């Protein structure tokens, strides 16, 4: 069965520092997509970044980059130059080609950015 | 920028009552979803909808749940007889093509009392 694991329930980072949020996955499906979403305290789910299993390069979107290590089945989110507004819950999610188009979410990591 | 819109933002209902949660997906999107998030827990898939029919549903989506796209713009989730354990944040999401990101609405917080 496909599974997403986020082992860090909470993380702290100082403003302007970089932080890595871990995500590992388990699937035998060769084709899949990996997503990161941000959920601030207001509750909405904000799409951050996407990585396809066949993409040759790691995805980047502004201050967000995805450290995709296919052999290790990991898709860690790196946030550079953290800002106070980055404080939120971050969810890793996966779409398995054999599983329709639904997203399977990890349990999330609560990130707190400190001065 | 187009967005997914959900109404109401918060609904309180008595156990046993029917509720309808409403969503307006992004206009040119083809795939529609409902997810739920019980407070403090992870986001769980409920149902996906494509080409005017349910394409997949989870074990959570039992006979008490139904979805409809009545008029080509709205996408609704109905819970026929709410239970206390239905209290959660319900998210609608839409997607343009099969391999693109899903955009989520801001959620409806359902409280069953």
mmCIF file of N, CA and C in Angstrom, chain B residues 20-69:
data_model
loop_
_atom_site.group_PDB
_atom_site.id
_atom_site.type_symbol
_atom_site.label_atom_id
_atom_site.label_comp_id
_atom_site.label_asym_id
_atom_site.label_seq_id
_atom_site.Cartn_x
_atom_site.Cartn_y
_atom_site.Cartn_z
ATOM 1 N N UNK B 20 -25.495 20.542 3.617
ATOM 2 C CA UNK B 20 -24.954 20.632 2.261
ATOM 3 C C UNK B 20 -23.816 21.644 2.270
ATOM 4 N N UNK B 21 -22.670 21.176 1.879
ATOM 5 C CA UNK B 21 -21.500 22.047 1.771
ATOM 6 C C UNK B 21 -21.302 22.376 0.295
ATOM 7 N N UNK B 22 -21.058 23.633 0.041
ATOM 8 C CA UNK B 22 -21.037 24.095 -1.341
ATOM 9 C C UNK B 22 -19.643 24.550 -1.765
ATOM 10 N N UNK B 23 -19.384 24.350 -3.036
ATOM 11 C CA UNK B 23 -18.080 24.678 -3.596
ATOM 12 C C UNK B 23 -18.280 25.185 -5.017
ATOM 13 N N UNK B 24 -17.512 26.207 -5.362
ATOM 14 C CA UNK B 24 -17.432 26.633 -6.754
ATOM 15 C C UNK B 24 -15.993 26.411 -7.197
ATOM 16 N N UNK B 25 -15.754 25.371 -7.989
ATOM 17 C CA UNK B 25 -14.385 25.093 -8.447
ATOM 18 C C UNK B 25 -13.919 26.138 -9.459
ATOM 19 N N UNK B 26 -12.662 26.095 -9.806
ATOM 20 C CA UNK B 26 -12.111 26.950 -10.845
ATOM 21 C C UNK B 26 -12.752 26.561 -12.173
ATOM 22 N N UNK B 27 -13.118 27.540 -12.966
ATOM 23 C CA UNK B 27 -14.091 27.331 -14.047
ATOM 24 C C UNK B 27 -13.643 26.345 -15.126
ATOM 25 N N UNK B 28 -12.411 26.270 -15.491
ATOM 26 C CA UNK B 28 -12.021 25.369 -16.576
ATOM 27 C C UNK B 28 -11.462 24.043 -16.057
ATOM 28 N N UNK B 29 -11.644 23.792 -14.777
ATOM 29 C CA UNK B 29 -11.140 22.547 -14.215
ATOM 30 C C UNK B 29 -12.094 21.395 -14.477
ATOM 31 N N UNK B 30 -11.534 20.201 -14.495
ATOM 32 C CA UNK B 30 -12.295 19.012 -14.886
ATOM 33 C C UNK B 30 -12.465 18.000 -13.763
ATOM 34 N N UNK B 31 -11.575 18.053 -12.801
ATOM 35 C CA UNK B 31 -11.584 17.064 -11.725
ATOM 36 C C UNK B 31 -11.931 17.785 -10.423
ATOM 37 N N UNK B 32 -12.792 17.159 -9.645
ATOM 38 C CA UNK B 32 -13.260 17.780 -8.416
ATOM 39 C C UNK B 32 -13.168 16.765 -7.280
ATOM 40 N N UNK B 33 -12.878 17.297 -6.100
ATOM 41 C CA UNK B 33 -12.628 16.431 -4.950
ATOM 42 C C UNK B 33 -13.232 17.040 -3.682
ATOM 43 N N UNK B 34 -13.533 16.155 -2.761
ATOM 44 C CA UNK B 34 -13.772 16.546 -1.381
ATOM 45 C C UNK B 34 -12.794 15.789 -0.490
ATOM 46 N N UNK B 35 -12.201 16.540 0.442
ATOM 47 C CA UNK B 35 -11.339 15.981 1.470
ATOM 48 C C UNK B 35 -11.872 16.466 2.809
ATOM 49 N N UNK B 36 -11.469 15.761 3.859
ATOM 50 C CA UNK B 36 -11.802 16.273 5.180
ATOM 51 C C UNK B 36 -10.576 16.185 6.081
ATOM 52 N N UNK B 37 -10.589 17.042 7.096
ATOM 53 C CA UNK B 37 -9.498 17.069 8.074
ATOM 54 C C UNK B 37 -10.112 17.220 9.452
ATOM 55 N N UNK B 38 -10.090 16.143 10.197
ATOM 56 C CA UNK B 38 -10.508 16.209 11.592
ATOM 57 C C UNK B 38 -9.462 17.023 12.342
ATOM 58 N N UNK B 39 -9.896 17.818 13.310
ATOM 59 C CA UNK B 39 -9.018 18.768 13.991
ATOM 60 C C UNK B 39 -7.728 18.107 14.463
ATOM 61 N N UNK B 40 -6.614 18.664 14.017
ATOM 62 C CA UNK B 40 -5.309 18.182 14.472
ATOM 63 C C UNK B 40 -4.817 16.946 13.745
ATOM 64 N N UNK B 41 -5.563 16.490 12.761
ATOM 65 C CA UNK B 41 -5.170 15.273 12.059
ATOM 66 C C UNK B 41 -4.852 15.575 10.599
ATOM 67 N N UNK B 42 -4.516 14.528 9.881
ATOM 68 C CA UNK B 42 -4.116 14.750 8.497
ATOM 69 C C UNK B 42 -5.336 14.859 7.587
ATOM 70 N N UNK B 43 -5.105 15.326 6.397
ATOM 71 C CA UNK B 43 -6.157 15.496 5.410
ATOM 72 C C UNK B 43 -6.467 14.138 4.774
ATOM 73 N N UNK B 44 -7.765 13.815 4.721
ATOM 74 C CA UNK B 44 -8.183 12.514 4.197
ATOM 75 C C UNK B 44 -9.068 12.689 2.965
ATOM 76 N N UNK B 45 -8.838 11.870 1.985
ATOM 77 C CA UNK B 45 -9.633 11.875 0.755
ATOM 78 C C UNK B 45 -11.018 11.299 1.012
ATOM 79 N N UNK B 46 -12.024 11.967 0.468
ATOM 80 C CA UNK B 46 -13.386 11.438 0.542
ATOM 81 C C UNK B 46 -13.844 10.899 -0.814
ATOM 82 N N UNK B 47 -13.797 11.776 -1.845
ATOM 83 C CA UNK B 47 -14.410 11.407 -3.114
ATOM 84 C C UNK B 47 -13.816 12.256 -4.234
ATOM 85 N N UNK B 48 -13.737 11.653 -5.414
ATOM 86 C CA UNK B 48 -13.353 12.403 -6.604
ATOM 87 C C UNK B 48 -14.463 12.306 -7.641
ATOM 88 N N UNK B 49 -14.553 13.328 -8.470
ATOM 89 C CA UNK B 49 -15.686 13.466 -9.393
ATOM 90 C C UNK B 49 -15.142 13.950 -10.720
ATOM 91 N N UNK B 50 -15.486 13.233 -11.781
ATOM 92 C CA UNK B 50 -14.999 13.589 -13.113
ATOM 93 C C UNK B 50 -16.034 13.182 -14.133
ATOM 94 N N UNK B 51 -16.254 14.041 -15.101
ATOM 95 C CA UNK B 51 -17.188 13.721 -16.184
ATOM 96 C C UNK B 51 -18.574 13.389 -15.631
ATOM 97 N N UNK B 52 -18.964 14.187 -14.647
ATOM 98 C CA UNK B 52 -20.304 14.087 -14.060
ATOM 99 C C UNK B 52 -20.600 12.796 -13.313
ATOM 100 N N UNK B 53 -19.561 12.156 -12.849
ATOM 101 C CA UNK B 53 -19.799 10.989 -12.009
ATOM 102 C C UNK B 53 -18.651 10.795 -11.029
ATOM 103 N N UNK B 54 -18.937 10.046 -9.987
ATOM 104 C CA UNK B 54 -17.899 9.717 -9.009
ATOM 105 C C UNK B 54 -16.886 8.789 -9.665
ATOM 106 N N UNK B 55 -15.612 9.172 -9.595
ATOM 107 C CA UNK B 55 -14.568 8.323 -10.153
ATOM 108 C C UNK B 55 -13.890 7.468 -9.085
ATOM 109 N N UNK B 56 -13.923 7.934 -7.858
ATOM 110 C CA UNK B 56 -13.349 7.160 -6.767
ATOM 111 C C UNK B 56 -13.902 7.681 -5.441
ATOM 112 N N UNK B 57 -14.044 6.792 -4.490
ATOM 113 C CA UNK B 57 -14.453 7.204 -3.157
ATOM 114 C C UNK B 57 -13.733 6.370 -2.115
ATOM 115 N N UNK B 58 -13.583 6.960 -0.937
ATOM 116 C CA UNK B 58 -12.888 6.263 0.140
ATOM 117 C C UNK B 58 -13.896 5.525 1.005
ATOM 118 N N UNK B 59 -13.351 4.780 1.965
ATOM 119 C CA UNK B 59 -14.219 4.056 2.908
ATOM 120 C C UNK B 59 -15.050 5.009 3.758
ATOM 121 N N UNK B 60 -14.537 6.213 3.942
ATOM 122 C CA UNK B 60 -15.275 7.197 4.751
ATOM 123 C C UNK B 60 -16.564 7.591 4.051
ATOM 124 N N UNK B 61 -16.533 7.633 2.746
ATOM 125 C CA UNK B 61 -17.657 8.112 1.924
ATOM 126 C C UNK B 61 -18.702 7.007 1.834
ATOM 127 N N UNK B 62 -19.491 6.890 2.904
ATOM 128 C CA UNK B 62 -20.509 5.831 2.916
ATOM 129 C C UNK B 62 -21.843 6.367 2.406
ATOM 130 N N UNK B 63 -22.901 5.626 2.646
ATOM 131 C CA UNK B 63 -24.217 5.977 2.083
ATOM 132 C C UNK B 63 -24.774 7.298 2.627
ATOM 133 N N UNK B 64 -24.179 7.799 3.711
ATOM 134 C CA UNK B 64 -24.634 9.074 4.265
ATOM 135 C C UNK B 64 -24.134 10.272 3.458
ATOM 136 N N UNK B 65 -23.166 10.024 2.598
ATOM 137 C CA UNK B 65 -22.562 11.092 1.825
ATOM 138 C C UNK B 65 -23.023 11.012 0.370
ATOM 139 N N UNK B 66 -23.153 12.167 -0.248
ATOM 140 C CA UNK B 66 -23.396 12.210 -1.691
ATOM 141 C C UNK B 66 -22.805 13.503 -2.245
ATOM 142 N N UNK B 67 -22.517 13.476 -3.532
ATOM 143 C CA UNK B 67 -21.999 14.669 -4.196
ATOM 144 C C UNK B 67 -22.816 14.927 -5.438
ATOM 145 N N UNK B 68 -22.803 16.202 -5.819
ATOM 146 C CA UNK B 68 -23.571 16.617 -6.988
ATOM 147 C C UNK B 68 -22.882 17.786 -7.648
ATOM 148 N N UNK B 69 -23.047 17.843 -8.969
ATOM 149 C CA UNK B 69 -22.629 19.035 -9.693
ATOM 150 C C UNK B 69 -23.866 19.479 -10.464
#
